[in-house]
Amino acid sequence: TFLFILIGPGLAWVLPLHIEDWLFEVTLAIALSIALATITSLVMLYLELWSPQWGLVALLCVSWLGLLTEAARAAWSERRKT
């Protein structure tokens, strides 16, 4: 779980950028993941809805959203070629 929170959400949004330097890509993914986890936690605390399980679900949804936008972009660019 910790490794997913550390790199998962950010990697889902950074991979579509196709950065050539893998070290920069991983560093950016980790920084973005920490930022997303922090924002998620702060929103949950502000709304007085703190739950670690729901926080993880929110981060999973953010990750899936990043992956789905990349899949939609790839499908759209493939469709435009034809």
N, CA, C and O atoms as a MOPAC input file, in Angstrom:
PM7 MOZYME 1SCF
protein

 N      0.82000 1    -1.19000 1     0.00000 1
 C      0.00000 1     0.00000 1     0.00000 1
 C      0.86300 1     1.25300 1     0.00000 1
 O      0.59000 1     2.20400 1    -0.73100 1
 N      1.90600 1     1.24700 1     0.82400 1
 C      2.77200 1     2.41800 1     0.89400 1
 C      3.43400 1     2.70700 1    -0.44300 1
 O      3.51900 1     3.86100 1    -0.86100 1
 N      3.90500 1     1.66300 1    -1.11500 1
 C      4.55100 1     1.87500 1    -2.41600 1
 C      3.56500 1     2.38800 1    -3.45300 1
 O      3.92600 1     3.21100 1    -4.29400 1
 N      2.33400 1     1.91600 1    -3.40500 1
 C      1.33800 1     2.44300 1    -4.33400 1
 C      1.10500 1     3.92700 1    -4.08000 1
 O      1.09900 1     4.72700 1    -5.01600 1
 N      0.91400 1     4.29500 1    -2.81400 1
 C      0.68600 1     5.70100 1    -2.48300 1
 C      1.89000 1     6.54700 1    -2.87100 1
 O      1.73600 1     7.69600 1    -3.28700 1
 N      3.08100 1     5.98700 1    -2.73700 1
 C      4.30200 1     6.73800 1    -3.03200 1
 C      4.49400 1     6.98700 1    -4.51900 1
 O      5.03100 1     8.02900 1    -4.89300 1
 N      4.07500 1     6.06700 1    -5.37800 1
 C      4.38100 1     6.23900 1    -6.80000 1
 C      3.19200 1     6.06400 1    -7.73700 1
 O      3.21000 1     6.59100 1    -8.85000 1
 N      2.16200 1     5.34000 1    -7.31600 1
 C      1.05700 1     4.99500 1    -8.21200 1
 C      0.30600 1     6.15000 1    -8.85000 1
 O      0.27500 1     6.24600 1   -10.07700 1
 N     -0.30300 1     7.03600 1    -8.06000 1
 C     -1.09400 1     8.11300 1    -8.67100 1
 C     -0.26100 1     9.03200 1    -9.56900 1
 O     -0.71000 1     9.43200 1   -10.64200 1
 N      0.92000 1     9.35300 1    -9.13500 1
 C      1.76500 1    10.22800 1    -9.94500 1
 C      2.22100 1     9.57800 1   -11.22800 1
 O      2.27000 1    10.22600 1   -12.27300 1
 N      2.55600 1     8.30000 1   -11.16000 1
 C      3.02800 1     7.58500 1   -12.34400 1
 C      1.92100 1     7.48300 1   -13.39300 1
 O      2.19700 1     7.52100 1   -14.59200 1
 N      0.68400 1     7.35500 1   -12.95100 1
 C     -0.43300 1     7.28300 1   -13.89300 1
 C     -0.56900 1     8.57600 1   -14.69400 1
 O     -1.02500 1     8.55000 1   -15.83700 1
 N     -0.18000 1     9.70000 1   -14.10500 1
 C     -0.27300 1    10.98800 1   -14.79900 1
 C      1.02400 1    11.38400 1   -15.49000 1
 O      0.99600 1    12.18400 1   -16.42600 1
 N      2.16300 1    10.84400 1   -15.05400 1
 C      3.45700 1    11.22600 1   -15.63600 1
 C      3.81300 1    10.36300 1   -16.84400 1
 O      4.42400 1    10.86100 1   -17.78900 1
 N      3.45100 1     9.09800 1   -16.83400 1
 C      3.79400 1     8.21400 1   -17.95500 1
 C      3.32100 1     8.72700 1   -19.31500 1
 O      4.06300 1     8.61400 1   -20.29100 1
 N      2.11200 1     9.28800 1   -19.41500 1
 C      1.67800 1     9.78700 1   -20.73100 1
 C      2.52600 1    10.94600 1   -21.26200 1
 O      2.44200 1    11.27400 1   -22.44600 1
 N      3.32600 1    11.55600 1   -20.42200 1
 C      4.16400 1    12.66700 1   -20.87700 1
 C      5.33700 1    12.19100 1   -21.72100 1
 O      5.94200 1    12.98000 1   -22.44700 1
 N      5.66100 1    10.90700 1   -21.62900 1
 C      6.75400 1    10.29500 1   -22.39800 1
 C      8.08300 1    11.03800 1   -22.19800 1
 O      8.74000 1    11.43200 1   -23.16200 1
 N      8.45200 1    11.21500 1   -20.95900 1
 C      9.71900 1    11.86300 1   -20.61900 1
 C     10.84200 1    10.85900 1   -20.86300 1
 O     10.75800 1     9.71000 1   -20.42900 1
 N     11.88300 1    11.29100 1   -21.55300 1
 C     12.96700 1    10.37200 1   -21.91800 1
 C     13.86100 1     9.99800 1   -20.74500 1
 O     14.36500 1     8.87600 1   -20.70100 1
 N     14.07200 1    10.88700 1   -19.80600 1
 C     14.93700 1    10.61700 1   -18.66300 1
 C     14.13000 1     9.87900 1   -17.59200 1
 O     13.25400 1    10.47100 1   -16.96100 1
 N     14.41600 1     8.60300 1   -17.38500 1
 C     13.62800 1     7.79300 1   -16.46100 1
 C     13.75900 1     8.27200 1   -15.01700 1
 O     12.80000 1     8.17600 1   -14.25000 1
 N     14.93300 1     8.78800 1   -14.63300 1
 C     15.11600 1     9.26400 1   -13.26400 1
 C     14.23300 1    10.48900 1   -13.00600 1
 O     13.61400 1    10.60200 1   -11.94800 1
 N     14.18000 1    11.39100 1   -13.96400 1
 C     13.31500 1    12.56200 1   -13.82700 1
 C     11.85300 1    12.14100 1   -13.79200 1
 O     11.05800 1    12.70500 1   -13.03900 1
 N     11.49700 1    11.15200 1   -14.60300 1
 C     10.12400 1    10.66200 1   -14.64900 1
 C      9.70100 1    10.06500 1   -13.29900 1
 O      8.61100 1    10.34900 1   -12.80300 1
 N     10.56300 1     9.24500 1   -12.72100 1
 C     10.25100 1     8.63100 1   -11.42700 1
 C     10.20400 1     9.68400 1   -10.32600 1
 O      9.33100 1     9.64100 1    -9.45900 1
 N     11.13700 1    10.62600 1   -10.35700 1
 C     11.15300 1    11.69300 1    -9.35000 1
 C      9.89000 1    12.52800 1    -9.43400 1
 O      9.29000 1    12.85700 1    -8.41100 1
 N      9.48600 1    12.87300 1   -10.64100 1
 C      8.26400 1    13.64800 1   -10.83700 1
 C      7.03600 1    12.86100 1   -10.39400 1
 O      6.11700 1    13.43200 1    -9.80500 1
 N      7.00800 1    11.56100 1   -10.66900 1
 C      5.88500 1    10.71600 1   -10.25900 1
 C      5.78300 1    10.64300 1    -8.73700 1
 O      4.68300 1    10.70200 1    -8.18700 1
 N      6.90900 1    10.51600 1    -8.06100 1
 C      6.90200 1    10.46100 1    -6.59200 1
 C      6.42300 1    11.78800 1    -6.01300 1
 O      5.60200 1    11.80700 1    -5.09600 1
 N      6.93600 1    12.90400 1    -6.55000 1
 C      6.52300 1    14.22100 1    -6.05100 1
 C      5.03500 1    14.44900 1    -6.26600 1
 O      4.35000 1    14.96200 1    -5.38100 1
 N      4.53000 1    14.07100 1    -7.43600 1
 C      3.11100 1    14.24100 1    -7.72200 1
 C      2.25900 1    13.32300 1    -6.85100 1
 O      1.18300 1    13.72200 1    -6.40500 1
 N      2.72200 1    12.11000 1    -6.60700 1
 C      1.97900 1    11.18300 1    -5.74100 1
 C      1.88100 1    11.71500 1    -4.31700 1
 O      0.82100 1    11.64700 1    -3.69600 1
 N      2.97700 1    12.23800 1    -3.80600 1
 C      2.95600 1    12.80500 1    -2.44900 1
 C      2.01600 1    13.99500 1    -2.39600 1
 O      1.26500 1    14.15200 1    -1.43400 1
 N      2.05200 1    14.83500 1    -3.42400 1
 C      1.16000 1    15.99700 1    -3.46200 1
 C     -0.30300 1    15.56400 1    -3.51400 1
 O     -1.13700 1    16.12500 1    -2.80500 1
 N     -0.62200 1    14.57300 1    -4.34400 1
 C     -2.00000 1    14.09600 1    -4.44100 1
 C     -2.47400 1    13.45800 1    -3.13300 1
 O     -3.61900 1    13.65400 1    -2.72400 1
 N     -1.59900 1    12.70000 1    -2.48100 1
 C     -1.95500 1    12.08700 1    -1.19200 1
 C     -2.18200 1    13.16400 1    -0.12900 1
 O     -3.08900 1    13.04900 1     0.69500 1
 N     -1.36800 1    14.19500 1    -0.15400 1
 C     -1.52100 1    15.29100 1     0.80500 1
 C     -2.82300 1    16.03800 1     0.56600 1
 O     -3.55500 1    16.32800 1     1.51200 1
 N     -3.11700 1    16.35100 1    -0.68400 1
 C     -4.36200 1    17.06000 1    -1.00500 1
 C     -5.57700 1    16.22200 1    -0.61300 1
 O     -6.54200 1    16.73700 1    -0.04800 1
 N     -5.51900 1    14.93200 1    -0.91600 1
 C     -6.62200 1    14.03300 1    -0.54600 1
 C     -6.83600 1    14.01800 1     0.96100 1
 O     -7.96900 1    14.10500 1     1.43400 1
 N     -5.75100 1    13.90800 1     1.71000 1
 C     -5.85400 1    13.88400 1     3.17500 1
 C     -6.39200 1    15.18800 1     3.72500 1
 O     -7.23600 1    15.18600 1     4.62000 1
 N     -5.91200 1    16.30300 1     3.19700 1
 C     -6.37200 1    17.60600 1     3.68100 1
 C     -7.84400 1    17.83900 1     3.37700 1
 O     -8.56600 1    18.38600 1     4.21000 1
 N     -8.29500 1    17.43400 1     2.20600 1
 C     -9.71400 1    17.59000 1     1.87100 1
 C    -10.56600 1    16.73500 1     2.80000 1
 O    -11.60900 1    17.18300 1     3.27700 1
 N    -10.12900 1    15.51600 1     3.05600 1
 C    -10.88900 1    14.64400 1     3.94900 1
 C    -10.92700 1    15.20000 1     5.37000 1
 O    -11.96200 1    15.12800 1     6.03400 1
 N     -9.81600 1    15.75200 1     5.83900 1
 C     -9.80700 1    16.35000 1     7.17000 1
 C    -10.68300 1    17.59700 1     7.22900 1
 O    -11.40300 1    17.81300 1     8.20300 1
 N    -10.61800 1    18.41100 1     6.18200 1
 C    -11.41500 1    19.62900 1     6.13800 1
 C    -12.90700 1    19.31100 1     6.15100 1
 O    -13.69000 1    20.00200 1     6.80300 1
 N    -13.29200 1    18.26600 1     5.43100 1
 C    -14.70200 1    17.86900 1     5.37300 1
 C    -15.11900 1    16.98600 1     6.54200 1
 O    -16.27200 1    16.56400 1     6.62900 1
 N    -14.17200 1    16.70700 1     7.44500 1
 C    -14.39400 1    15.85000 1     8.61200 1
 C    -14.89700 1    14.46200 1     8.19600 1
 O    -15.80000 1    13.89500 1     8.81200 1
 N    -14.28800 1    13.94300 1     7.14200 1
 C    -14.62500 1    12.61100 1     6.63400 1
 C    -13.39100 1    11.71600 1     6.61900 1
 O    -13.22500 1    10.91700 1     5.69700 1
 N    -12.53600 1    11.83200 1     7.60800 1
 C    -11.27300 1    11.10800 1     7.60400 1
 C    -11.50200 1     9.60600 1     7.68600 1
 O    -12.16700 1     9.10500 1     8.59200 1
 N    -10.93300 1     8.90600 1     6.71300 1
 C    -10.95100 1     7.45100 1     6.69600 1
 C     -9.80100 1     6.99000 1     5.80800 1
 O     -9.77400 1     7.32000 1     4.62200 1
 N     -8.85100 1     6.23700 1     6.35500 1
 C     -7.74300 1     5.76600 1     5.52100 1
 C     -8.21400 1     4.92500 1     4.32800 1
 O     -7.64000 1     5.00600 1     3.24200 1
 N     -9.25400 1     4.12400 1     4.53400 1
 C     -9.76000 1     3.29400 1     3.44700 1
 C    -10.30500 1     4.15600 1     2.31200 1
 O    -10.02400 1     3.89000 1     1.14300 1
 N    -11.08000 1     5.18100 1     2.64400 1
 C    -11.64400 1     6.04700 1     1.61500 1
 C    -10.57200 1     6.91800 1     0.97100 1
 O    -10.68800 1     7.29200 1    -0.19600 1
 N     -9.54200 1     7.23700 1     1.72400 1
 C     -8.42100 1     7.96700 1     1.13400 1
 C     -7.72200 1     7.13800 1     0.07700 1
 O     -7.35600 1     7.65100 1    -0.98100 1
 N     -7.53700 1     5.86700 1     0.35700 1
 C     -6.93000 1     4.96800 1    -0.62200 1
 C     -7.83200 1     4.80000 1    -1.84600 1
 O     -7.34900 1     4.74900 1    -2.97700 1
 N     -9.12200 1     4.71500 1    -1.61500 1
 C    -10.07000 1     4.61700 1    -2.73500 1
 C     -9.99700 1     5.88000 1    -3.59100 1
 O    -10.04100 1     5.79800 1    -4.81900 1
 N     -9.88700 1     7.03500 1    -2.96000 1
 C     -9.78900 1     8.28900 1    -3.71100 1
 C     -8.51200 1     8.31100 1    -4.55300 1
 O     -8.54400 1     8.74600 1    -5.70400 1
 N     -7.39800 1     7.85100 1    -3.99800 1
 C     -6.15200 1     7.81100 1    -4.75900 1
 C     -6.22000 1     6.79200 1    -5.89300 1
 O     -5.64800 1     7.01300 1    -6.96100 1
 N     -6.91400 1     5.68000 1    -5.66900 1
 C     -7.12900 1     4.71100 1    -6.74400 1
 C     -7.94000 1     5.32900 1    -7.88300 1
 O     -7.64400 1     5.10900 1    -9.05800 1
 N     -8.95800 1     6.10100 1    -7.52500 1
 C     -9.77700 1     6.75900 1    -8.54500 1
 C     -8.97100 1     7.78400 1    -9.33200 1
 O     -9.12000 1     7.89300 1   -10.55000 1
 N     -8.12300 1     8.53200 1    -8.64700 1
 C     -7.26300 1     9.50200 1    -9.33200 1
 C     -6.31400 1     8.77400 1   -10.28700 1
 O     -6.07200 1     9.23800 1   -11.40200 1
 N     -5.78500 1     7.64600 1    -9.85200 1
 C     -4.88900 1     6.85800 1   -10.71000 1
 C     -5.62500 1     6.33000 1   -11.93100 1
 O     -5.12600 1     6.42500 1   -13.05200 1
 N     -6.80800 1     5.77800 1   -11.71600 1
 C     -7.58600 1     5.26100 1   -12.83900 1
 C     -7.96300 1     6.37100 1   -13.80300 1
 O     -7.98300 1     6.16400 1   -15.01700 1
 N     -8.26200 1     7.54600 1   -13.27000 1
 C     -8.59300 1     8.67000 1   -14.13700 1
 C     -7.41100 1     9.03800 1   -15.03200 1
 O     -7.58900 1     9.32900 1   -16.21500 1
 N     -6.21400 1     9.02300 1   -14.46700 1
 C     -5.02000 1     9.29100 1   -15.26200 1
 C     -4.80700 1     8.25200 1   -16.33900 1
 O     -4.47100 1     8.59200 1   -17.47400 1
 N     -4.99700 1     6.99200 1   -15.99800 1
 C     -4.83500 1     5.92300 1   -16.98300 1
 C     -5.91700 1     5.97100 1   -18.06500 1
 O     -5.63800 1     5.72500 1   -19.23800 1
 N     -7.13400 1     6.28400 1   -17.67300 1
 C     -8.22500 1     6.35300 1   -18.64700 1
 C     -8.07200 1     7.52800 1   -19.59900 1
 O     -8.41500 1     7.41700 1   -20.77600 1
 N     -7.56300 1     8.64700 1   -19.11000 1
 C     -7.35000 1     9.78000 1   -20.01100 1
 C     -6.27000 1     9.45700 1   -21.03800 1
 O     -6.37300 1     9.86400 1   -22.19500 1
 N     -5.24000 1     8.73100 1   -20.62600 1
 C     -4.20500 1     8.32200 1   -21.57700 1
 C     -4.76400 1     7.34000 1   -22.59800 1
 O     -4.44700 1     7.42900 1   -23.78400 1
 N     -5.59000 1     6.41000 1   -22.14600 1
 C     -6.19900 1     5.44400 1   -23.07200 1
 C     -7.12700 1     6.15700 1   -24.05300 1
 O     -7.14500 1     5.82800 1   -25.23900 1
 N     -7.89000 1     7.12300 1   -23.57000 1
 C     -8.78400 1     7.87400 1   -24.44900 1
 C     -7.98600 1     8.70200 1   -25.45200 1
 O     -8.36700 1     8.80300 1   -26.61800 1
 N     -6.88400 1     9.29200 1   -25.00300 1
 C     -6.04600 1    10.07600 1   -25.90400 1
 C     -5.44300 1     9.19100 1   -26.98300 1
 O     -5.39800 1     9.57700 1   -28.15100 1
 N     -4.98100 1     8.01300 1   -26.60300 1
 C     -4.39700 1     7.08000 1   -27.57000 1
 C     -5.44600 1     6.60800 1   -28.57200 1
 O     -5.16600 1     6.50600 1   -29.76700 1
 N     -6.64900 1     6.32200 1   -28.08700 1
 C     -7.72100 1     5.88500 1   -28.98800 1
 C     -8.10800 1     7.01800 1   -29.93400 1
 O     -8.36700 1     6.78200 1   -31.11500 1
 N     -8.14900 1     8.23100 1   -29.42400 1
 C     -8.50200 1     9.38000 1   -30.25600 1
 C     -7.45800 1     9.62100 1   -31.32700 1
 O     -7.80200 1     9.88000 1   -32.48000 1
 N     -6.18200 1     9.53900 1   -30.96300 1
 C     -5.14200 1     9.77100 1   -31.96900 1
 C     -5.11500 1     8.64600 1   -32.99600 1
 O     -4.81900 1     8.88800 1   -34.16600 1
 N     -5.42100 1     7.41800 1   -32.57800 1
 C     -5.50000 1     6.28800 1   -33.51500 1
 C     -6.68200 1     6.46500 1   -34.46400 1
 O     -6.59800 1     6.15500 1   -35.65200 1
 N     -7.75700 1     6.95900 1   -33.92700 1
 C     -8.95700 1     7.17400 1   -34.73900 1
 C     -8.74600 1     8.27500 1   -35.76700 1
 O     -9.27800 1     8.19800 1   -36.87400 1
 N     -7.97400 1     9.30200 1   -35.41300 1
 C     -7.70900 1    10.41300 1   -36.33200 1
 C     -6.80400 1    10.01100 1   -37.47900 1
 O     -6.81600 1    10.64400 1   -38.53500 1
 N     -6.00800 1     8.95000 1   -37.27600 1
 C     -5.10300 1     8.48600 1   -38.33500 1
 C     -5.87800 1     7.84700 1   -39.48300 1
 O     -5.42300 1     7.86500 1   -40.62700 1
 N     -7.03500 1     7.28700 1   -39.18500 1
 C     -7.79900 1     6.59100 1   -40.22000 1
 C     -8.74000 1     7.51400 1   -40.95100 1
 O     -9.45500 1     7.07800 1   -41.85400 1

